[in-house]
GROMACS .gro file of C-alpha atoms in nm:
model
  337
    1MET     CA    1   0.000   0.000   0.000
    2ARG     CA    2   0.134   0.344  -0.092
    3ILE     CA    3   0.221   0.569   0.200
    4THR     CA    4   0.063   0.914   0.180
    5ILE     CA    5   0.120   1.251   0.345
    6LYS     CA    6  -0.198   1.187   0.545
    7ASP     CA    7  -0.046   0.869   0.694
    8ILE     CA    8   0.265   1.062   0.798
    9ALA     CA    9   0.055   1.341   0.951
   10GLN     CA   10  -0.152   1.095   1.158
   11ARG     CA   11   0.158   0.909   1.285
   12SER     CA   12   0.338   1.237   1.365
   13GLY     CA   13   0.041   1.409   1.524
   14VAL     CA   14   0.064   1.710   1.294
   15SER     CA   15  -0.137   1.851   1.004
   16CYS     CA   16  -0.089   1.754   0.639
   17SER     CA   17   0.025   2.110   0.563
   18THR     CA   18   0.304   2.076   0.822
   19VAL     CA   19   0.423   1.755   0.657
   20SER     CA   20   0.421   1.932   0.320
   21ARG     CA   21   0.634   2.212   0.461
   22VAL     CA   22   0.883   1.960   0.596
   23LEU     CA   23   0.901   1.786   0.257
   24THR     CA   24   0.965   2.115   0.077
   25ASN     CA   25   1.218   2.234   0.340
   26HIS     CA   26   1.003   2.531   0.431
   27PRO     CA   27   1.170   2.734   0.709
   28ASN     CA   28   0.848   2.795   0.902
   29VAL     CA   29   0.854   2.463   1.093
   30ASP     CA   30   0.957   2.406   1.455
   31PRO     CA   31   1.289   2.214   1.460
   32LYS     CA   32   1.158   1.946   1.698
   33THR     CA   33   0.847   1.899   1.484
   34ARG     CA   34   1.060   1.880   1.170
   35GLU     CA   35   1.278   1.610   1.328
   36ARG     CA   36   0.974   1.408   1.443
   37VAL     CA   37   0.815   1.421   1.097
   38LYS     CA   38   1.141   1.319   0.926
   39GLN     CA   39   1.172   1.023   1.164
   40VAL     CA   40   0.821   0.905   1.072
   41ILE     CA   41   0.900   0.950   0.704
   42ASP     CA   42   1.203   0.722   0.743
   43GLU     CA   43   1.010   0.465   0.947
   44LEU     CA   44   0.731   0.444   0.691
   45GLY     CA   45   0.969   0.446   0.393
   46TYR     CA   46   0.784   0.733   0.229
   47ARG     CA   47   0.898   0.838  -0.119
   48PRO     CA   48   0.745   1.163  -0.247
   49SER     CA   49   0.588   1.169  -0.591
   50ARG     CA   50   0.800   1.383  -0.819
   51ILE     CA   51   0.501   1.445  -1.043
   52ALA     CA   52   0.287   1.560  -0.752
   53ARG     CA   53   0.565   1.784  -0.628
   54GLY     CA   54   0.616   1.915  -0.978
   55LEU     CA   55   0.251   2.007  -1.008
   56VAL     CA   56   0.280   2.210  -0.688
   57MET     CA   57   0.601   2.377  -0.806
   58GLY     CA   58   0.461   2.429  -1.159
   59GLN     CA   59   0.732   2.218  -1.321
   60ILE     CA   60   0.861   1.860  -1.315
   61ASN     CA   61   1.219   1.741  -1.360
   62VAL     CA   62   1.151   1.592  -1.702
   63VAL     CA   63   1.305   1.698  -2.032
   64ALA     CA   64   1.158   1.631  -2.375
   65LEU     CA   65   1.406   1.512  -2.637
   66ILE     CA   66   1.259   1.534  -2.986
   67ILE     CA   67   1.447   1.350  -3.261
   68GLY     CA   68   1.378   1.294  -3.630
   69ASP     CA   69   1.440   0.922  -3.666
   70ILE     CA   70   1.498   0.690  -3.370
   71ARG     CA   71   1.644   0.428  -3.607
   72ASN     CA   72   1.932   0.651  -3.711
   73PRO     CA   73   2.250   0.556  -3.518
   74PHE     CA   74   2.368   0.918  -3.528
   75TYR     CA   75   2.066   1.031  -3.329
   76ALA     CA   76   2.103   0.731  -3.098
   77GLU     CA   77   2.449   0.849  -2.992
   78LEU     CA   78   2.327   1.205  -2.938
   79THR     CA   79   2.039   1.066  -2.731
   80ARG     CA   80   2.275   0.860  -2.516
   81ALA     CA   81   2.487   1.166  -2.440
   82VAL     CA   82   2.184   1.381  -2.358
   83LYS     CA   83   2.035   1.119  -2.127
   84ASP     CA   84   2.365   1.044  -1.951
   85THR     CA   85   2.421   1.411  -1.873
   86LEU     CA   86   2.066   1.495  -1.766
   87ASN     CA   87   2.020   1.178  -1.558
   88LYS     CA   88   2.326   1.270  -1.349
   89GLU     CA   89   2.151   1.596  -1.258
   90GLY     CA   90   1.829   1.420  -1.158
   91TYR     CA   91   1.631   1.481  -1.476
   92MET     CA   92   1.435   1.215  -1.660
   93VAL     CA   93   1.436   1.228  -2.041
   94VAL     CA   94   1.131   1.149  -2.252
   95VAL     CA   95   1.228   1.068  -2.613
   96SER     CA   96   0.982   1.142  -2.894
   97ASP     CA   97   1.039   1.035  -3.256
   98SER     CA   98   0.893   1.284  -3.505
   99ASP     CA   99   0.966   1.085  -3.824
  100TYR     CA  100   1.079   1.423  -3.964
  101ASP     CA  101   0.715   1.533  -3.951
  102PRO     CA  102   0.680   1.903  -3.853
  103GLN     CA  103   0.328   1.848  -3.721
  104LYS     CA  104   0.451   1.578  -3.483
  105GLU     CA  105   0.722   1.814  -3.360
  106GLU     CA  106   0.459   2.075  -3.283
  107ILE     CA  107   0.244   1.819  -3.098
  108TYR     CA  108   0.537   1.702  -2.883
  109ILE     CA  109   0.636   2.058  -2.793
  110ARG     CA  110   0.278   2.142  -2.696
  111ALA     CA  111   0.256   1.828  -2.481
  112ALA     CA  112   0.587   1.905  -2.306
  113GLU     CA  113   0.461   2.250  -2.215
  114GLU     CA  114   0.118   2.128  -2.102
  115TYR     CA  115   0.272   1.864  -1.873
  116GLY     CA  116   0.508   2.117  -1.721
  117PHE     CA  117   0.836   1.971  -1.851
  118ALA     CA  118   1.145   2.158  -1.736
  119GLY     CA  119   1.296   2.194  -2.084
  120ILE     CA  120   1.318   2.070  -2.443
  121ILE     CA  121   1.603   1.959  -2.669
  122MET     CA  122   1.525   1.931  -3.039
  123ILE     CA  123   1.772   1.735  -3.251
  124THR     CA  124   1.604   1.780  -3.588
  125ALA     CA  125   1.394   2.095  -3.598
  126MET     CA  126   1.217   2.120  -3.935
  127GLU     CA  127   1.189   2.488  -4.021
  128THR     CA  128   0.822   2.581  -4.056
  129GLU     CA  129   0.635   2.901  -3.974
  130ALA     CA  130   0.420   2.716  -3.721
  131LEU     CA  131   0.724   2.580  -3.535
  132ILE     CA  132   0.889   2.923  -3.528
  133GLN     CA  133   0.579   3.082  -3.377
  134GLN     CA  134   0.549   2.800  -3.124
  135LEU     CA  135   0.909   2.831  -3.006
  136GLU     CA  136   0.882   3.209  -2.972
  137LYS     CA  137   0.596   3.165  -2.723
  138LEU     CA  138   0.747   2.872  -2.532
  139ARG     CA  139   0.765   2.919  -2.155
  140CYS     CA  140   1.033   2.657  -2.087
  141PRO     CA  141   1.393   2.671  -2.219
  142VAL     CA  142   1.471   2.496  -2.547
  143VAL     CA  143   1.805   2.397  -2.700
  144LEU     CA  144   1.843   2.315  -3.068
  145LEU     CA  145   2.092   2.036  -3.132
  146ASN     CA  146   2.238   1.976  -3.479
  147ARG     CA  147   2.005   2.242  -3.624
  148TYR     CA  148   1.924   2.610  -3.592
  149LEU     CA  149   1.637   2.835  -3.693
  150PRO     CA  150   1.763   3.172  -3.825
  151SER     CA  151   1.460   3.365  -3.702
  152VAL     CA  152   1.444   3.214  -3.349
  153GLU     CA  153   1.672   3.331  -3.067
  154THR     CA  154   1.762   3.017  -2.874
  155ASP     CA  155   2.064   2.815  -2.770
  156VAL     CA  156   2.218   2.615  -3.054
  157ILE     CA  157   2.468   2.330  -3.040
  158SER     CA  158   2.585   2.212  -3.379
  159VAL     CA  159   2.878   2.133  -3.603
  160ASP     CA  160   3.009   2.360  -3.877
  161ASN     CA  161   2.804   2.201  -4.153
  162TYR     CA  162   2.927   2.451  -4.410
  163LEU     CA  163   3.283   2.337  -4.347
  164GLY     CA  164   3.171   1.975  -4.355
  165GLY     CA  165   3.016   2.015  -4.700
  166TYR     CA  166   3.324   2.199  -4.820
  167LEU     CA  167   3.561   1.929  -4.691
  168ALA     CA  168   3.358   1.654  -4.860
  169ALA     CA  169   3.359   1.827  -5.199
  170GLU     CA  170   3.723   1.932  -5.169
  171HIS     CA  171   3.831   1.574  -5.096
  172LEU     CA  172   3.659   1.445  -5.410
  173ILE     CA  173   3.787   1.734  -5.623
  174LYS     CA  174   4.145   1.677  -5.509
  175LEU     CA  175   4.106   1.313  -5.614
  176GLY     CA  176   4.037   1.439  -5.965
  177HIS     CA  177   3.657   1.407  -5.972
  178ARG     CA  178   3.467   1.672  -6.167
  179ASN     CA  179   3.123   1.517  -6.218
  180ILE     CA  180   3.013   1.500  -5.855
  181ALA     CA  181   2.656   1.455  -5.740
  182HIS     CA  182   2.516   1.552  -5.401
  183LEU     CA  183   2.238   1.351  -5.239
  184ALA     CA  184   2.128   1.603  -4.974
  185GLY     CA  185   1.888   1.581  -4.681
  186PHE     CA  186   1.563   1.771  -4.628
  187LYS     CA  187   1.527   2.112  -4.794
  188ASN     CA  188   1.384   2.277  -4.480
  189SER     CA  189   1.686   2.177  -4.270
  190SER     CA  190   1.961   2.423  -4.177
  191ALA     CA  191   2.215   2.139  -4.182
  192THR     CA  192   2.121   2.050  -4.540
  193ARG     CA  193   2.144   2.410  -4.656
  194ASP     CA  194   2.481   2.470  -4.491
  195ARG     CA  195   2.636   2.149  -4.624
  196LEU     CA  196   2.510   2.235  -4.971
  197ARG     CA  197   2.660   2.585  -4.951
  198GLY     CA  198   2.995   2.436  -4.857
  199PHE     CA  199   2.969   2.181  -5.138
  200ILE     CA  200   2.894   2.457  -5.393
  201ASP     CA  201   3.164   2.694  -5.266
  202ALA     CA  202   3.430   2.425  -5.293
  203HIS     CA  203   3.345   2.390  -5.661
  204VAL     CA  204   3.366   2.767  -5.704
  205HIS     CA  205   3.701   2.785  -5.522
  206TYR     CA  206   3.855   2.521  -5.749
  207GLY     CA  207   3.704   2.671  -6.063
  208ILE     CA  208   3.473   2.379  -6.137
  209GLN     CA  209   3.134   2.431  -6.301
  210LEU     CA  210   2.866   2.259  -6.093
  211ASN     CA  211   2.561   2.119  -6.268
  212GLN     CA  212   2.263   2.207  -6.043
  213GLU     CA  213   2.085   1.896  -6.167
  214ARG     CA  214   2.345   1.698  -5.975
  215ILE     CA  215   2.182   1.811  -5.648
  216VAL     CA  216   1.903   1.578  -5.534
  217TYR     CA  217   1.718   1.575  -5.199
  218GLY     CA  218   1.656   1.260  -4.994
  219ASN     CA  219   1.501   1.160  -4.660
  220LEU     CA  220   1.825   1.067  -4.474
  221GLN     CA  221   1.734   0.697  -4.474
  222MET     CA  222   1.907   0.406  -4.648
  223GLU     CA  223   1.618   0.369  -4.890
  224ALA     CA  224   1.688   0.718  -5.029
  225GLY     CA  225   2.045   0.623  -5.118
  226TYR     CA  226   1.930   0.294  -5.266
  227LYS     CA  227   1.667   0.467  -5.479
  228PHE     CA  228   1.914   0.737  -5.587
  229ALA     CA  229   2.153   0.475  -5.721
  230LYS     CA  230   1.883   0.274  -5.896
  231GLU     CA  231   1.694   0.565  -6.054
  232TYR     CA  232   1.940   0.853  -6.088
  233LEU     CA  233   2.292   0.716  -6.121
  234SER     CA  234   2.178   0.453  -6.369
  235GLN     CA  235   2.068   0.736  -6.599
  236ASN     CA  236   2.369   0.960  -6.534
  237GLU     CA  237   2.668   0.734  -6.583
  238ASP     CA  238   2.909   1.025  -6.623
  239ILE     CA  239   2.894   1.084  -6.247
  240THR     CA  240   3.214   0.958  -6.084
  241ALA     CA  241   3.154   1.054  -5.721
  242VAL     CA  242   2.867   1.118  -5.479
  243PHE     CA  243   2.855   1.316  -5.157
  244CYS     CA  244   2.568   1.189  -4.940
  245GLY     CA  245   2.406   1.401  -4.669
  246ASN     CA  246   2.450   1.125  -4.413
  247ASP     CA  247   2.609   0.781  -4.375
  248LEU     CA  248   2.281   0.589  -4.397
  249MET     CA  249   2.204   0.720  -4.745
  250ALA     CA  250   2.564   0.647  -4.849
  251MET     CA  251   2.528   0.286  -4.733
  252GLY     CA  252   2.201   0.242  -4.917
  253LEU     CA  253   2.361   0.384  -5.229
  254ILE     CA  254   2.661   0.150  -5.206
  255GLU     CA  255   2.435  -0.152  -5.162
  256ALA     CA  256   2.240  -0.065  -5.476
  257LEU     CA  257   2.558  -0.004  -5.675
  258TYR     CA  258   2.687  -0.349  -5.585
  259GLU     CA  259   2.361  -0.500  -5.704
  260GLU     CA  260   2.424  -0.322  -6.036
  261GLY     CA  261   2.767  -0.481  -6.061
  262LYS     CA  262   2.957  -0.164  -5.969
  263GLU     CA  263   3.266  -0.166  -5.750
  264ILE     CA  264   3.341   0.100  -5.490
  265PRO     CA  265   3.557   0.304  -5.533
  266ARG     CA  266   3.684   0.174  -5.866
  267ASP     CA  267   3.368   0.268  -6.055
  268ILE     CA  268   3.238   0.546  -5.832
  269SER     CA  269   3.356   0.716  -5.513
  270VAL     CA  270   3.115   0.772  -5.223
  271ILE     CA  271   3.149   0.994  -4.918
  272GLY     CA  272   2.902   1.018  -4.631
  273TYR     CA  273   2.843   1.243  -4.331
  274ASP     CA  274   2.826   1.171  -3.953
  275ASP     CA  275   3.075   0.884  -3.905
  276ILE     CA  276   2.836   0.650  -3.727
  277ASP     CA  277   2.983   0.323  -3.597
  278MET     CA  278   2.851   0.131  -3.897
  279ALA     CA  279   3.060   0.350  -4.131
  280SER     CA  280   3.380   0.165  -4.041
  281LEU     CA  281   3.210  -0.176  -4.051
  282ALA     CA  282   3.026  -0.152  -4.384
  283ARG     CA  283   3.090  -0.367  -4.691
  284VAL     CA  284   3.327  -0.091  -4.801
  285LYS     CA  285   3.462   0.114  -4.513
  286LEU     CA  286   3.305   0.453  -4.566
  287THR     CA  287   3.489   0.780  -4.615
  288THR     CA  288   3.286   1.035  -4.424
  289ILE     CA  289   3.271   1.364  -4.236
  290ARG     CA  290   3.290   1.303  -3.863
  291GLN     CA  291   3.074   1.489  -3.614
  292PRO     CA  292   3.169   1.468  -3.242
  293GLN     CA  293   2.834   1.314  -3.157
  294TYR     CA  294   2.869   1.246  -2.785
  295GLU     CA  295   3.032   1.582  -2.712
  296MET     CA  296   2.754   1.764  -2.898
  297GLY     CA  297   2.480   1.585  -2.703
  298GLN     CA  298   2.657   1.636  -2.373
  299THR     CA  299   2.706   2.008  -2.438
  300ALA     CA  300   2.341   2.054  -2.536
  301ALA     CA  301   2.231   1.893  -2.210
  302GLU     CA  302   2.472   2.106  -2.005
  303VAL     CA  303   2.347   2.427  -2.165
  304LEU     CA  304   1.986   2.327  -2.101
  305ILE     CA  305   2.066   2.246  -1.736
  306ASP     CA  306   2.208   2.596  -1.693
  307ARG     CA  307   1.889   2.745  -1.839
  308MET     CA  308   1.663   2.528  -1.624
  309LYS     CA  309   1.858   2.641  -1.315
  310GLY     CA  310   1.784   3.001  -1.404
  311LYS     CA  311   2.117   3.108  -1.551
  312ILE     CA  312   2.045   3.391  -1.791
  313GLY     CA  313   2.236   3.559  -2.069
  314ALA     CA  314   2.246   3.581  -2.446
  315PRO     CA  315   2.161   3.262  -2.638
  316LYS     CA  316   2.466   3.040  -2.680
  317ARG     CA  317   2.584   2.922  -3.019
  318ILE     CA  318   2.843   2.647  -2.978
  319ILE     CA  319   2.977   2.512  -3.306
  320PHE     CA  320   3.201   2.204  -3.323
  321THR     CA  321   3.451   2.139  -3.601
  322PRO     CA  322   3.389   1.844  -3.839
  323LYS     CA  323   3.672   1.621  -3.957
  324LEU     CA  324   3.731   1.437  -4.283
  325ILE     CA  325   3.777   1.063  -4.222
  326ILE     CA  326   3.928   0.889  -4.525
  327ARG     CA  327   3.860   0.518  -4.564
  328GLU     CA  328   3.802   0.284  -4.859
  329SER     CA  329   3.502   0.427  -5.044
  330THR     CA  330   3.683   0.713  -5.220
  331ALA     CA  331   3.975   0.694  -5.464
  332GLU     CA  332   4.152   0.891  -5.733
  333TYR     CA  333   3.952   0.937  -6.052
  334LYS     CA  334   4.093   0.747  -6.345
  335PRO     CA  335   3.959   0.840  -6.691
  336GLY     CA  336   3.820   0.562  -6.906
  337LYS     CA  337   3.659   0.374  -6.618
   0.00000   0.00000   0.00000
């Protein structure tokens, strides 16, 4: 049977309000009474309900973590870092998978606010007018991880995606590739836009004309890479290299190319983005752009903790540096392949 405040009050010979004051460390309690109530609490093994206490305080020690695709190993590592850091500070993390659906994101944010969550971390914020308006009115702190919204003033933890896109294109260009395609992520994603800008600027810097038709958008899942290889590359055989917006699409692309009898990187070079664990264990070890996943998630949680504890100041923008990781899936272009 669950022990209640009423049980403690009856055993201690005090009112329920006195017990509540003891539980919340209110100063207006006689020291002897406080000691007697605490002794009864220990004897009965009472454990206060955090939810009930949160309702009284107007907030509960729960954080909403909204991610785009729970199946993506990149998000799994970010989630692990966020949960590890917040759990140490006594916060519980509720993970919600939006499936990259802006309407689901809006629903999860609304629910977090209605339940009195202490804060929100969004890993894949899809830029929509509705989301922007919602975040501007939000009463609890929010940290954007791996994304930013230009028109919303909030804390942002990300990687330099512009540099990442530039490094990917530069690597392929230095290998001699000129007909390079880019399988990007979602159009309404800041990460996609920044990686694309870096990809384009690398071509400009090296004096290479970029065919805009070589830029195709995908859904960041393996199926997008698979479909891109089957439907696009099969009709554009002059392409010698592909930069994929994440490792999952790169792996799907490589799988489809092998089914078509292609060899990587002899017939076509492929570079991904993220450096998930699977990248070094794939059929062909994947060249990719590494993001410091755990450090990013940990930092996002630390910034949110500061906000939830009332630390004020200008919104923070912490940008990590990506790194080119060269493995087996890219090679020097050799004419007459």
